Amino acid sequence: MEKEGFVRSMDLIKSKGLKIAQLVTDRHAQIVKYAREEMPNTKHYFDVWHVAKAIETRFKKKLVALSKKKDCEAIQPWIRSMCNHLYWIPASTPSGNCQLILEKWESIVNHVQNIHEHDGQLYTECAHGTLEGRERQKKWLTPGSKVAERFSDIATSTQMKKDVQKLSPGAQTASLEGYHAVINHFAPKMIGFSYHGMLSRLV
């Protein structure tokens, strides 16, 4: 249903003679495939909140489980920082350069080990200055340690790198999510309404 609604919406926009230069959606697999195959001239981005949500559900569970293992407790304070870093990346890359976005994301693997210079072509050092006070409260991971290597595996997984490169540097779907929340209040999904009943509630 979600894909069908998306396809109809795109068809309506195109029928008005408009060209879709950029598209921002969640990570819905069918929509991603459709946009890739049927809209090759449209730049498709992911809403940052939806990618962060994936980190907080899928990757956070892995990191929390890792933090409970022996000699891996130091990872716990970095879990929240990982999500914050994800929000900072597109906000600090208005050009939407996917290679730069990817290199900024991968830099977190070095940063948590107190390494602030990187091997990237576009992002060669952390953007922060000298870390002092509250910024230095978290314990660094020991380079080459089991926890550092496991953190690297999770942060640089193939799926994560794919998603990060498509982060939207500008528009997000928050306003649409807010609209849907209002609609759900007056027309709950778990109740079936007649056409006129639904129309009245939407209006």
N, C-alpha and C. Protein backbone atom coordinates (compact mmCIF):
# COMPACT_ATOMS: atom_id res chain seq x y z
N MET A 1 0.83 -1.19 0.00
CA MET A 1 0.00 0.00 0.00
C MET A 1 0.87 1.25 0.00
N GLU A 2 1.95 1.22 0.76
CA GLU A 2 2.83 2.40 0.84
C GLU A 2 3.49 2.68 -0.51
N LYS A 3 3.94 1.61 -1.16
CA LYS A 3 4.55 1.80 -2.48
C LYS A 3 3.51 2.29 -3.48
N GLU A 4 2.32 1.73 -3.45
CA GLU A 4 1.26 2.12 -4.39
C GLU A 4 0.92 3.60 -4.22
N GLY A 5 0.81 4.04 -2.97
CA GLY A 5 0.54 5.45 -2.70
C GLY A 5 1.66 6.34 -3.24
N PHE A 6 2.90 5.87 -3.06
CA PHE A 6 4.06 6.62 -3.55
C PHE A 6 4.02 6.74 -5.08
N VAL A 7 3.77 5.61 -5.75
CA VAL A 7 3.75 5.59 -7.22
C VAL A 7 2.66 6.52 -7.75
N ARG A 8 1.47 6.47 -7.13
CA ARG A 8 0.37 7.34 -7.58
C ARG A 8 0.72 8.82 -7.38
N SER A 9 1.37 9.11 -6.27
CA SER A 9 1.76 10.50 -5.98
C SER A 9 2.76 11.00 -7.01
N MET A 10 3.75 10.16 -7.34
CA MET A 10 4.76 10.54 -8.32
C MET A 10 4.12 10.74 -9.70
N ASP A 11 3.20 9.84 -10.05
CA ASP A 11 2.51 9.95 -11.34
C ASP A 11 1.70 11.24 -11.42
N LEU A 12 1.05 11.62 -10.33
CA LEU A 12 0.25 12.84 -10.29
C LEU A 12 1.14 14.07 -10.51
N ILE A 13 2.28 14.08 -9.82
CA ILE A 13 3.21 15.21 -9.94
C ILE A 13 3.73 15.32 -11.38
N LYS A 14 4.10 14.17 -11.95
CA LYS A 14 4.63 14.17 -13.32
C LYS A 14 3.56 14.58 -14.33
N SER A 15 2.30 14.20 -14.07
CA SER A 15 1.21 14.53 -15.00
C SER A 15 0.96 16.03 -15.08
N LYS A 16 1.44 16.77 -14.06
CA LYS A 16 1.29 18.22 -14.04
C LYS A 16 2.46 18.91 -14.75
N GLY A 17 3.35 18.11 -15.35
CA GLY A 17 4.48 18.66 -16.07
C GLY A 17 5.65 19.06 -15.20
N LEU A 18 5.65 18.59 -13.95
CA LEU A 18 6.74 18.93 -13.02
C LEU A 18 7.81 17.85 -13.04
N LYS A 19 9.05 18.26 -12.89
CA LYS A 19 10.17 17.33 -12.80
C LYS A 19 10.60 17.22 -11.34
N ILE A 20 10.85 16.01 -10.90
CA ILE A 20 11.24 15.77 -9.51
C ILE A 20 12.76 15.67 -9.45
N ALA A 21 13.41 16.72 -8.94
CA ALA A 21 14.87 16.76 -8.88
C ALA A 21 15.39 15.99 -7.68
N GLN A 22 14.71 16.17 -6.53
CA GLN A 22 15.15 15.50 -5.30
C GLN A 22 13.95 14.87 -4.60
N LEU A 23 14.22 13.78 -3.93
CA LEU A 23 13.19 13.03 -3.22
C LEU A 23 13.75 12.61 -1.87
N VAL A 24 13.00 12.85 -0.80
CA VAL A 24 13.41 12.44 0.54
C VAL A 24 12.36 11.50 1.11
N THR A 25 12.77 10.29 1.45
CA THR A 25 11.83 9.29 1.99
C THR A 25 12.48 8.57 3.17
N ASP A 26 11.73 7.62 3.73
CA ASP A 26 12.33 6.73 4.72
C ASP A 26 13.08 5.64 3.96
N ARG A 27 13.43 4.55 4.64
CA ARG A 27 14.26 3.52 4.01
C ARG A 27 13.44 2.36 3.46
N HIS A 28 12.19 2.61 3.10
CA HIS A 28 11.30 1.57 2.59
C HIS A 28 11.92 0.90 1.37
N ALA A 29 12.17 -0.40 1.45
CA ALA A 29 12.91 -1.13 0.41
C ALA A 29 12.26 -1.05 -0.96
N GLN A 30 10.94 -1.19 -1.03
CA GLN A 30 10.24 -1.16 -2.32
C GLN A 30 10.31 0.22 -2.97
N ILE A 31 10.22 1.25 -2.15
CA ILE A 31 10.29 2.61 -2.67
C ILE A 31 11.71 2.92 -3.14
N VAL A 32 12.69 2.44 -2.39
CA VAL A 32 14.10 2.63 -2.78
C VAL A 32 14.34 1.99 -4.15
N LYS A 33 13.84 0.78 -4.32
CA LYS A 33 14.02 0.08 -5.60
C LYS A 33 13.29 0.81 -6.73
N TYR A 34 12.06 1.24 -6.47
CA TYR A 34 11.28 1.93 -7.50
C TYR A 34 11.98 3.22 -7.92
N ALA A 35 12.44 3.99 -6.94
CA ALA A 35 13.10 5.26 -7.25
C ALA A 35 14.37 5.03 -8.06
N ARG A 36 15.10 3.98 -7.71
CA ARG A 36 16.35 3.66 -8.42
C ARG A 36 16.08 3.27 -9.87
N GLU A 37 15.05 2.46 -10.08
CA GLU A 37 14.79 1.93 -11.42
C GLU A 37 13.93 2.83 -12.29
N GLU A 38 12.93 3.50 -11.69
CA GLU A 38 11.97 4.29 -12.47
C GLU A 38 12.22 5.80 -12.45
N MET A 39 13.11 6.25 -11.55
CA MET A 39 13.37 7.69 -11.45
C MET A 39 14.88 7.96 -11.46
N PRO A 40 15.57 7.54 -12.51
CA PRO A 40 17.04 7.66 -12.55
C PRO A 40 17.56 9.09 -12.53
N ASN A 41 16.74 10.05 -12.90
CA ASN A 41 17.17 11.45 -12.93
C ASN A 41 16.82 12.21 -11.65
N THR A 42 16.30 11.48 -10.67
CA THR A 42 15.94 12.08 -9.39
C THR A 42 16.93 11.67 -8.31
N LYS A 43 17.45 12.64 -7.58
CA LYS A 43 18.38 12.35 -6.48
C LYS A 43 17.56 11.91 -5.27
N HIS A 44 17.76 10.67 -4.85
CA HIS A 44 16.98 10.10 -3.75
C HIS A 44 17.77 10.15 -2.45
N TYR A 45 17.21 10.82 -1.44
CA TYR A 45 17.84 10.90 -0.13
C TYR A 45 17.00 10.18 0.92
N PHE A 46 17.64 9.86 2.05
CA PHE A 46 16.94 9.29 3.20
C PHE A 46 16.79 10.36 4.27
N ASP A 47 15.65 10.36 4.91
CA ASP A 47 15.42 11.22 6.07
C ASP A 47 16.37 10.78 7.19
N VAL A 48 17.05 11.73 7.81
CA VAL A 48 18.06 11.40 8.82
C VAL A 48 17.46 10.68 10.02
N TRP A 49 16.27 11.12 10.46
CA TRP A 49 15.66 10.51 11.64
C TRP A 49 15.42 9.03 11.43
N HIS A 50 15.00 8.63 10.23
CA HIS A 50 14.73 7.22 9.98
C HIS A 50 16.00 6.38 10.01
N VAL A 51 17.11 6.94 9.53
CA VAL A 51 18.37 6.20 9.59
C VAL A 51 18.85 6.13 11.04
N ALA A 52 18.69 7.24 11.78
CA ALA A 52 19.08 7.25 13.20
C ALA A 52 18.24 6.25 13.98
N LYS A 53 16.97 6.14 13.61
CA LYS A 53 16.08 5.18 14.27
C LYS A 53 16.58 3.76 14.05
N ALA A 54 17.10 3.49 12.84
CA ALA A 54 17.65 2.17 12.55
C ALA A 54 18.86 1.89 13.42
N ILE A 55 19.68 2.92 13.64
CA ILE A 55 20.84 2.76 14.52
C ILE A 55 20.38 2.45 15.93
N GLU A 56 19.36 3.20 16.39
CA GLU A 56 18.90 3.04 17.77
C GLU A 56 18.20 1.71 18.00
N THR A 57 17.67 1.11 16.95
CA THR A 57 16.99 -0.18 17.13
C THR A 57 17.94 -1.35 16.82
N ARG A 58 18.47 -1.33 15.58
CA ARG A 58 19.29 -2.47 15.16
C ARG A 58 20.71 -2.41 15.73
N PHE A 59 21.41 -1.31 15.51
CA PHE A 59 22.81 -1.22 15.91
C PHE A 59 22.97 -0.97 17.40
N LYS A 60 22.04 -0.22 18.00
CA LYS A 60 22.15 0.06 19.42
C LYS A 60 22.07 -1.24 20.23
N LYS A 61 21.19 -2.14 19.80
CA LYS A 61 21.07 -3.43 20.49
C LYS A 61 22.40 -4.17 20.47
N LYS A 62 23.06 -4.14 19.31
CA LYS A 62 24.35 -4.82 19.19
C LYS A 62 25.40 -4.16 20.08
N LEU A 63 25.38 -2.82 20.12
CA LEU A 63 26.36 -2.10 20.92
C LEU A 63 26.11 -2.29 22.42
N VAL A 64 24.82 -2.28 22.80
CA VAL A 64 24.49 -2.51 24.22
C VAL A 64 24.92 -3.91 24.64
N ALA A 65 24.65 -4.90 23.77
CA ALA A 65 25.07 -6.27 24.06
C ALA A 65 26.58 -6.35 24.17
N LEU A 66 27.27 -5.62 23.30
CA LEU A 66 28.74 -5.61 23.33
C LEU A 66 29.25 -4.98 24.62
N SER A 67 28.58 -3.91 25.08
CA SER A 67 29.03 -3.19 26.29
C SER A 67 28.93 -4.05 27.54
N LYS A 68 28.12 -5.13 27.48
CA LYS A 68 27.94 -5.99 28.65
C LYS A 68 28.98 -7.11 28.72
N LYS A 69 29.78 -7.21 27.67
CA LYS A 69 30.81 -8.24 27.66
C LYS A 69 32.05 -7.75 28.40
N LYS A 70 32.86 -8.70 28.86
CA LYS A 70 34.06 -8.36 29.62
C LYS A 70 35.01 -7.52 28.77
N ASP A 71 35.55 -6.46 29.38
CA ASP A 71 36.51 -5.54 28.75
C ASP A 71 35.91 -4.71 27.62
N CYS A 72 34.56 -4.66 27.55
CA CYS A 72 33.91 -3.88 26.49
C CYS A 72 33.02 -2.77 27.06
N GLU A 73 33.10 -2.55 28.37
CA GLU A 73 32.22 -1.58 29.01
C GLU A 73 32.44 -0.16 28.50
N ALA A 74 33.62 0.13 28.00
CA ALA A 74 33.96 1.49 27.57
C ALA A 74 33.13 1.97 26.38
N ILE A 75 32.46 1.06 25.71
CA ILE A 75 31.68 1.44 24.53
C ILE A 75 30.37 2.12 24.91
N GLN A 76 29.87 1.86 26.11
CA GLN A 76 28.56 2.36 26.54
C GLN A 76 28.37 3.88 26.33
N PRO A 77 29.31 4.72 26.80
CA PRO A 77 29.10 6.17 26.64
C PRO A 77 29.12 6.65 25.19
N TRP A 78 29.65 5.84 24.28
CA TRP A 78 29.79 6.26 22.89
C TRP A 78 28.55 5.96 22.05
N ILE A 79 27.60 5.20 22.58
CA ILE A 79 26.42 4.81 21.80
C ILE A 79 25.60 6.04 21.42
N ARG A 80 25.34 6.92 22.39
CA ARG A 80 24.57 8.14 22.10
C ARG A 80 25.35 9.05 21.15
N SER A 81 26.66 9.11 21.34
CA SER A 81 27.49 9.95 20.49
C SER A 81 27.42 9.51 19.03
N MET A 82 27.26 8.22 18.83
CA MET A 82 27.16 7.67 17.48
C MET A 82 25.94 8.24 16.77
N CYS A 83 24.81 8.32 17.46
CA CYS A 83 23.58 8.87 16.88
C CYS A 83 23.73 10.38 16.64
N ASN A 84 24.34 11.08 17.60
CA ASN A 84 24.55 12.52 17.44
C ASN A 84 25.44 12.79 16.22
N HIS A 85 26.45 11.96 16.05
CA HIS A 85 27.38 12.11 14.92
C HIS A 85 26.62 11.95 13.60
N LEU A 86 25.66 11.04 13.59
CA LEU A 86 24.88 10.79 12.37
C LEU A 86 24.08 12.04 11.98
N TYR A 87 23.51 12.75 12.97
CA TYR A 87 22.74 13.96 12.68
C TYR A 87 23.67 15.09 12.20
N TRP A 88 24.88 15.15 12.77
CA TRP A 88 25.81 16.22 12.42
C TRP A 88 26.31 16.10 10.97
N ILE A 89 26.50 14.88 10.50
CA ILE A 89 27.10 14.66 9.19
C ILE A 89 26.36 15.38 8.05
N PRO A 90 25.07 15.12 7.80
CA PRO A 90 24.41 15.82 6.70
C PRO A 90 24.25 17.31 6.97
N ALA A 91 24.06 17.69 8.24
CA ALA A 91 23.89 19.10 8.58
C ALA A 91 25.15 19.89 8.25
N SER A 92 26.31 19.23 8.35
CA SER A 92 27.59 19.90 8.08
C SER A 92 28.06 19.68 6.64
N THR A 93 27.22 19.02 5.83
CA THR A 93 27.58 18.75 4.44
C THR A 93 26.45 19.18 3.52
N PRO A 94 26.20 20.50 3.41
CA PRO A 94 25.07 20.98 2.61
C PRO A 94 25.15 20.61 1.12
N SER A 95 26.35 20.29 0.65
CA SER A 95 26.50 19.91 -0.76
C SER A 95 25.91 18.54 -1.04
N GLY A 96 25.76 17.71 0.01
CA GLY A 96 25.24 16.36 -0.18
C GLY A 96 26.24 15.41 -0.80
N ASN A 97 27.52 15.79 -0.80
CA ASN A 97 28.58 14.95 -1.38
C ASN A 97 28.62 13.61 -0.64
N CYS A 98 28.20 12.52 -1.31
CA CYS A 98 28.05 11.23 -0.63
C CYS A 98 29.40 10.66 -0.18
N GLN A 99 30.48 10.93 -0.91
CA GLN A 99 31.80 10.43 -0.50
C GLN A 99 32.26 11.14 0.77
N LEU A 100 32.04 12.45 0.84
CA LEU A 100 32.40 13.22 2.04
C LEU A 100 31.56 12.77 3.23
N ILE A 101 30.28 12.55 2.99
CA ILE A 101 29.38 12.08 4.06
C ILE A 101 29.86 10.73 4.60
N LEU A 102 30.23 9.83 3.69
CA LEU A 102 30.70 8.51 4.11
C LEU A 102 31.99 8.62 4.92
N GLU A 103 32.92 9.44 4.47
CA GLU A 103 34.19 9.59 5.19
C GLU A 103 33.99 10.21 6.57
N LYS A 104 33.04 11.14 6.67
CA LYS A 104 32.74 11.73 7.98
C LYS A 104 32.17 10.66 8.91
N TRP A 105 31.31 9.80 8.36
CA TRP A 105 30.73 8.74 9.19
C TRP A 105 31.82 7.78 9.67
N GLU A 106 32.66 7.35 8.77
CA GLU A 106 33.71 6.37 9.12
C GLU A 106 34.73 6.96 10.09
N SER A 107 34.82 8.28 10.16
CA SER A 107 35.80 8.91 11.06
C SER A 107 35.50 8.62 12.53
N ILE A 108 34.24 8.26 12.83
CA ILE A 108 33.89 7.98 14.23
C ILE A 108 34.66 6.78 14.77
N VAL A 109 35.02 5.85 13.87
CA VAL A 109 35.78 4.67 14.29
C VAL A 109 37.13 5.10 14.85
N ASN A 110 37.77 6.06 14.20
CA ASN A 110 39.05 6.59 14.70
C ASN A 110 38.84 7.48 15.91
N HIS A 111 37.82 8.33 15.86
CA HIS A 111 37.59 9.31 16.93
C HIS A 111 37.45 8.64 18.29
N VAL A 112 36.70 7.56 18.38
CA VAL A 112 36.50 6.89 19.67
C VAL A 112 37.78 6.26 20.20
N GLN A 113 38.80 6.18 19.34
CA GLN A 113 40.10 5.64 19.76
C GLN A 113 41.13 6.75 19.97
N ASN A 114 40.62 8.01 20.04
CA ASN A 114 41.46 9.19 20.23
C ASN A 114 42.42 9.41 19.05
N ILE A 115 41.96 9.04 17.85
CA ILE A 115 42.70 9.30 16.62
C ILE A 115 41.88 10.29 15.82
N HIS A 116 42.43 11.46 15.56
CA HIS A 116 41.64 12.53 14.95
C HIS A 116 42.12 12.93 13.56
N GLU A 117 43.01 12.14 13.01
CA GLU A 117 43.43 12.32 11.62
C GLU A 117 43.05 11.05 10.88
N HIS A 118 42.52 11.21 9.66
CA HIS A 118 41.94 10.08 8.95
C HIS A 118 42.54 9.91 7.56
N ASP A 119 42.37 8.72 7.01
CA ASP A 119 42.94 8.39 5.70
C ASP A 119 42.05 8.77 4.53
N GLY A 120 40.94 9.43 4.79
CA GLY A 120 40.01 9.79 3.71
C GLY A 120 40.61 10.77 2.71
N GLN A 121 39.99 10.85 1.56
CA GLN A 121 40.44 11.79 0.52
C GLN A 121 39.88 13.19 0.75
N LEU A 122 38.68 13.27 1.33
CA LEU A 122 38.01 14.56 1.51
C LEU A 122 37.94 15.00 2.97
N TYR A 123 37.90 14.06 3.88
CA TYR A 123 37.78 14.37 5.30
C TYR A 123 38.98 13.75 6.01
N THR A 124 39.99 14.57 6.23
CA THR A 124 41.27 14.05 6.72
C THR A 124 41.50 14.26 8.21
N GLU A 125 40.69 15.09 8.86
CA GLU A 125 40.83 15.28 10.31
C GLU A 125 39.50 15.71 10.91
N CYS A 126 39.31 15.41 12.19
CA CYS A 126 38.06 15.77 12.87
C CYS A 126 37.86 17.28 12.84
N ALA A 127 36.61 17.70 12.81
CA ALA A 127 36.28 19.13 12.72
C ALA A 127 36.35 19.84 14.07
N HIS A 128 36.38 19.09 15.17
CA HIS A 128 36.41 19.72 16.50
C HIS A 128 37.81 20.23 16.82
N GLY A 129 37.86 21.14 17.77
CA GLY A 129 39.16 21.64 18.24
C GLY A 129 39.67 20.76 19.37
N THR A 130 40.45 21.34 20.28
CA THR A 130 40.96 20.61 21.43
C THR A 130 39.80 20.25 22.35
N LEU A 131 39.73 18.99 22.74
CA LEU A 131 38.64 18.53 23.60
C LEU A 131 39.03 18.72 25.06
N GLU A 132 38.18 19.46 25.79
CA GLU A 132 38.46 19.74 27.20
C GLU A 132 37.18 19.61 28.02
N GLY A 133 37.35 19.50 29.33
CA GLY A 133 36.21 19.47 30.24
C GLY A 133 35.24 18.34 29.95
N ARG A 134 33.93 18.69 29.81
CA ARG A 134 32.89 17.69 29.58
C ARG A 134 33.12 16.91 28.30
N GLU A 135 33.76 17.55 27.30
CA GLU A 135 33.99 16.88 26.02
C GLU A 135 34.98 15.73 26.13
N ARG A 136 35.72 15.68 27.27
CA ARG A 136 36.73 14.65 27.44
C ARG A 136 36.36 13.65 28.53
N GLN A 137 35.11 13.61 28.91
CA GLN A 137 34.71 12.74 30.01
C GLN A 137 34.66 11.27 29.61
N LYS A 138 34.37 11.00 28.36
CA LYS A 138 34.27 9.61 27.92
C LYS A 138 35.67 9.00 27.75
N LYS A 139 35.77 7.75 28.15
CA LYS A 139 37.04 7.04 28.04
C LYS A 139 37.27 6.59 26.60
N TRP A 140 38.47 6.81 26.09
CA TRP A 140 38.80 6.38 24.73
C TRP A 140 38.90 4.87 24.64
N LEU A 141 38.56 4.31 23.52
CA LEU A 141 38.76 2.88 23.30
C LEU A 141 40.22 2.65 22.93
N THR A 142 40.75 1.55 23.38
CA THR A 142 42.15 1.23 23.09
C THR A 142 42.27 0.73 21.65
N PRO A 143 43.12 1.40 20.83
CA PRO A 143 43.30 0.96 19.43
C PRO A 143 43.70 -0.51 19.34
N GLY A 144 43.04 -1.25 18.45
CA GLY A 144 43.36 -2.66 18.26
C GLY A 144 42.69 -3.59 19.25
N SER A 145 41.97 -3.04 20.23
CA SER A 145 41.30 -3.89 21.23
C SER A 145 40.08 -4.55 20.62
N LYS A 146 39.59 -5.56 21.32
CA LYS A 146 38.42 -6.29 20.84
C LYS A 146 37.21 -5.37 20.69
N VAL A 147 37.01 -4.49 21.66
CA VAL A 147 35.84 -3.61 21.63
C VAL A 147 35.96 -2.61 20.48
N ALA A 148 37.17 -2.11 20.22
CA ALA A 148 37.37 -1.16 19.12
C ALA A 148 37.11 -1.81 17.77
N GLU A 149 37.57 -3.04 17.63
CA GLU A 149 37.37 -3.76 16.36
C GLU A 149 35.91 -4.10 16.15
N ARG A 150 35.22 -4.49 17.21
CA ARG A 150 33.79 -4.83 17.09
C ARG A 150 32.98 -3.57 16.78
N PHE A 151 33.33 -2.46 17.42
CA PHE A 151 32.66 -1.20 17.15
C PHE A 151 32.82 -0.82 15.68
N SER A 152 34.03 -1.01 15.17
CA SER A 152 34.31 -0.72 13.76
C SER A 152 33.46 -1.58 12.84
N ASP A 153 33.33 -2.87 13.17
CA ASP A 153 32.53 -3.79 12.35
C ASP A 153 31.07 -3.33 12.27
N ILE A 154 30.54 -2.88 13.41
CA ILE A 154 29.14 -2.46 13.47
C ILE A 154 28.94 -1.14 12.72
N ALA A 155 29.83 -0.18 12.96
CA ALA A 155 29.69 1.15 12.37
C ALA A 155 29.91 1.16 10.86
N THR A 156 30.76 0.26 10.39
CA THR A 156 31.09 0.28 8.95
C THR A 156 30.52 -0.93 8.21
N SER A 157 29.41 -1.44 8.70
CA SER A 157 28.75 -2.55 8.01
C SER A 157 28.31 -2.07 6.62
N THR A 158 28.16 -2.98 5.70
CA THR A 158 27.79 -2.64 4.33
C THR A 158 26.48 -1.87 4.28
N GLN A 159 25.47 -2.31 5.03
CA GLN A 159 24.16 -1.65 5.04
C GLN A 159 24.26 -0.24 5.59
N MET A 160 25.04 -0.09 6.66
CA MET A 160 25.18 1.23 7.27
C MET A 160 25.83 2.21 6.32
N LYS A 161 26.86 1.77 5.62
CA LYS A 161 27.56 2.65 4.68
C LYS A 161 26.67 3.04 3.51
N LYS A 162 25.82 2.12 3.07
CA LYS A 162 24.88 2.42 1.99
C LYS A 162 23.89 3.49 2.44
N ASP A 163 23.33 3.31 3.63
CA ASP A 163 22.31 4.23 4.13
C ASP A 163 22.89 5.63 4.39
N VAL A 164 24.07 5.67 4.99
CA VAL A 164 24.68 6.95 5.36
C VAL A 164 24.93 7.82 4.14
N GLN A 165 25.34 7.22 3.05
CA GLN A 165 25.64 7.99 1.84
C GLN A 165 24.41 8.67 1.25
N LYS A 166 23.21 8.21 1.64
CA LYS A 166 21.98 8.78 1.09
C LYS A 166 21.28 9.74 2.07
N LEU A 167 21.98 10.13 3.15
CA LEU A 167 21.38 11.05 4.11
C LEU A 167 21.07 12.39 3.46
N SER A 168 19.89 12.91 3.74
CA SER A 168 19.48 14.19 3.16
C SER A 168 20.17 15.35 3.87
N PRO A 169 20.87 16.21 3.12
CA PRO A 169 21.56 17.35 3.73
C PRO A 169 20.63 18.53 4.01
N GLY A 170 19.42 18.47 3.49
CA GLY A 170 18.50 19.60 3.67
C GLY A 170 17.14 19.17 4.14
N ALA A 171 16.22 18.98 3.20
CA ALA A 171 14.83 18.63 3.54
C ALA A 171 14.74 17.31 4.30
N GLN A 172 13.81 17.27 5.25
CA GLN A 172 13.54 16.06 6.02
C GLN A 172 12.04 15.79 5.99
N THR A 173 11.62 14.66 6.50
CA THR A 173 10.20 14.29 6.45
C THR A 173 9.45 14.61 7.74
N ALA A 174 10.07 15.37 8.65
CA ALA A 174 9.46 15.62 9.97
C ALA A 174 8.09 16.27 9.86
N SER A 175 7.92 17.25 8.96
CA SER A 175 6.63 17.94 8.85
C SER A 175 5.55 16.99 8.35
N LEU A 176 5.91 16.09 7.45
CA LEU A 176 4.96 15.10 6.94
C LEU A 176 4.59 14.11 8.05
N GLU A 177 5.59 13.71 8.86
CA GLU A 177 5.33 12.81 9.98
C GLU A 177 4.36 13.48 10.96
N GLY A 178 4.54 14.79 11.18
CA GLY A 178 3.65 15.53 12.07
C GLY A 178 2.23 15.56 11.53
N TYR A 179 2.10 15.77 10.22
CA TYR A 179 0.79 15.79 9.57
C TYR A 179 0.10 14.43 9.75
N HIS A 180 0.85 13.35 9.52
CA HIS A 180 0.28 12.01 9.65
C HIS A 180 -0.16 11.74 11.09
N ALA A 181 0.58 12.28 12.05
CA ALA A 181 0.21 12.09 13.46
C ALA A 181 -1.13 12.73 13.75
N VAL A 182 -1.38 13.90 13.15
CA VAL A 182 -2.68 14.58 13.32
C VAL A 182 -3.79 13.76 12.66
N ILE A 183 -3.53 13.28 11.45
CA ILE A 183 -4.52 12.47 10.73
C ILE A 183 -4.86 11.21 11.53
N ASN A 184 -3.84 10.56 12.09
CA ASN A 184 -4.07 9.34 12.87
C ASN A 184 -4.92 9.59 14.11
N HIS A 185 -4.88 10.84 14.60
CA HIS A 185 -5.69 11.18 15.77
C HIS A 185 -7.18 11.18 15.41
N PHE A 186 -7.51 11.71 14.23
CA PHE A 186 -8.91 11.82 13.81
C PHE A 186 -9.38 10.63 12.99
N ALA A 187 -8.44 9.93 12.36
CA ALA A 187 -8.80 8.75 11.56
C ALA A 187 -7.83 7.62 11.88
N PRO A 188 -7.99 6.98 13.04
CA PRO A 188 -7.07 5.92 13.47
C PRO A 188 -7.01 4.78 12.44
N LYS A 189 -5.83 4.25 12.26
CA LYS A 189 -5.62 3.21 11.26
C LYS A 189 -6.36 1.91 11.59
N MET A 190 -6.59 1.68 12.88
CA MET A 190 -7.20 0.40 13.27
C MET A 190 -8.72 0.38 13.07
N ILE A 191 -9.29 1.48 12.61
CA ILE A 191 -10.73 1.54 12.37
C ILE A 191 -11.00 1.74 10.88
N GLY A 192 -11.91 0.95 10.32
CA GLY A 192 -12.26 1.10 8.90
C GLY A 192 -13.42 2.07 8.75
N PHE A 193 -13.23 3.13 7.97
CA PHE A 193 -14.28 4.13 7.75
C PHE A 193 -14.80 4.03 6.32
N SER A 194 -16.02 4.48 6.12
CA SER A 194 -16.55 4.58 4.76
C SER A 194 -15.79 5.70 4.05
N TYR A 195 -15.98 5.79 2.74
CA TYR A 195 -15.30 6.86 1.99
C TYR A 195 -15.66 8.23 2.54
N HIS A 196 -16.97 8.46 2.75
CA HIS A 196 -17.41 9.77 3.24
C HIS A 196 -16.97 10.00 4.68
N GLY A 197 -16.95 8.94 5.48
CA GLY A 197 -16.48 9.05 6.85
C GLY A 197 -15.01 9.45 6.88
N MET A 198 -14.22 8.80 6.04
CA MET A 198 -12.78 9.11 5.98
C MET A 198 -12.56 10.53 5.48
N LEU A 199 -13.29 10.91 4.44
CA LEU A 199 -13.15 12.25 3.87
C LEU A 199 -13.50 13.31 4.91
N SER A 200 -14.56 13.08 5.65
CA SER A 200 -14.98 14.04 6.68
C SER A 200 -13.91 14.20 7.74
N ARG A 201 -13.35 13.08 8.16
CA ARG A 201 -12.32 13.13 9.20
C ARG A 201 -11.04 13.79 8.70
N LEU A 202 -10.69 13.56 7.43
CA LEU A 202 -9.50 14.21 6.88
C LEU A 202 -9.69 15.71 6.77
N VAL A 203 -10.88 16.12 6.35
CA VAL A 203 -11.18 17.54 6.23
C VAL A 203 -11.21 18.20 7.62
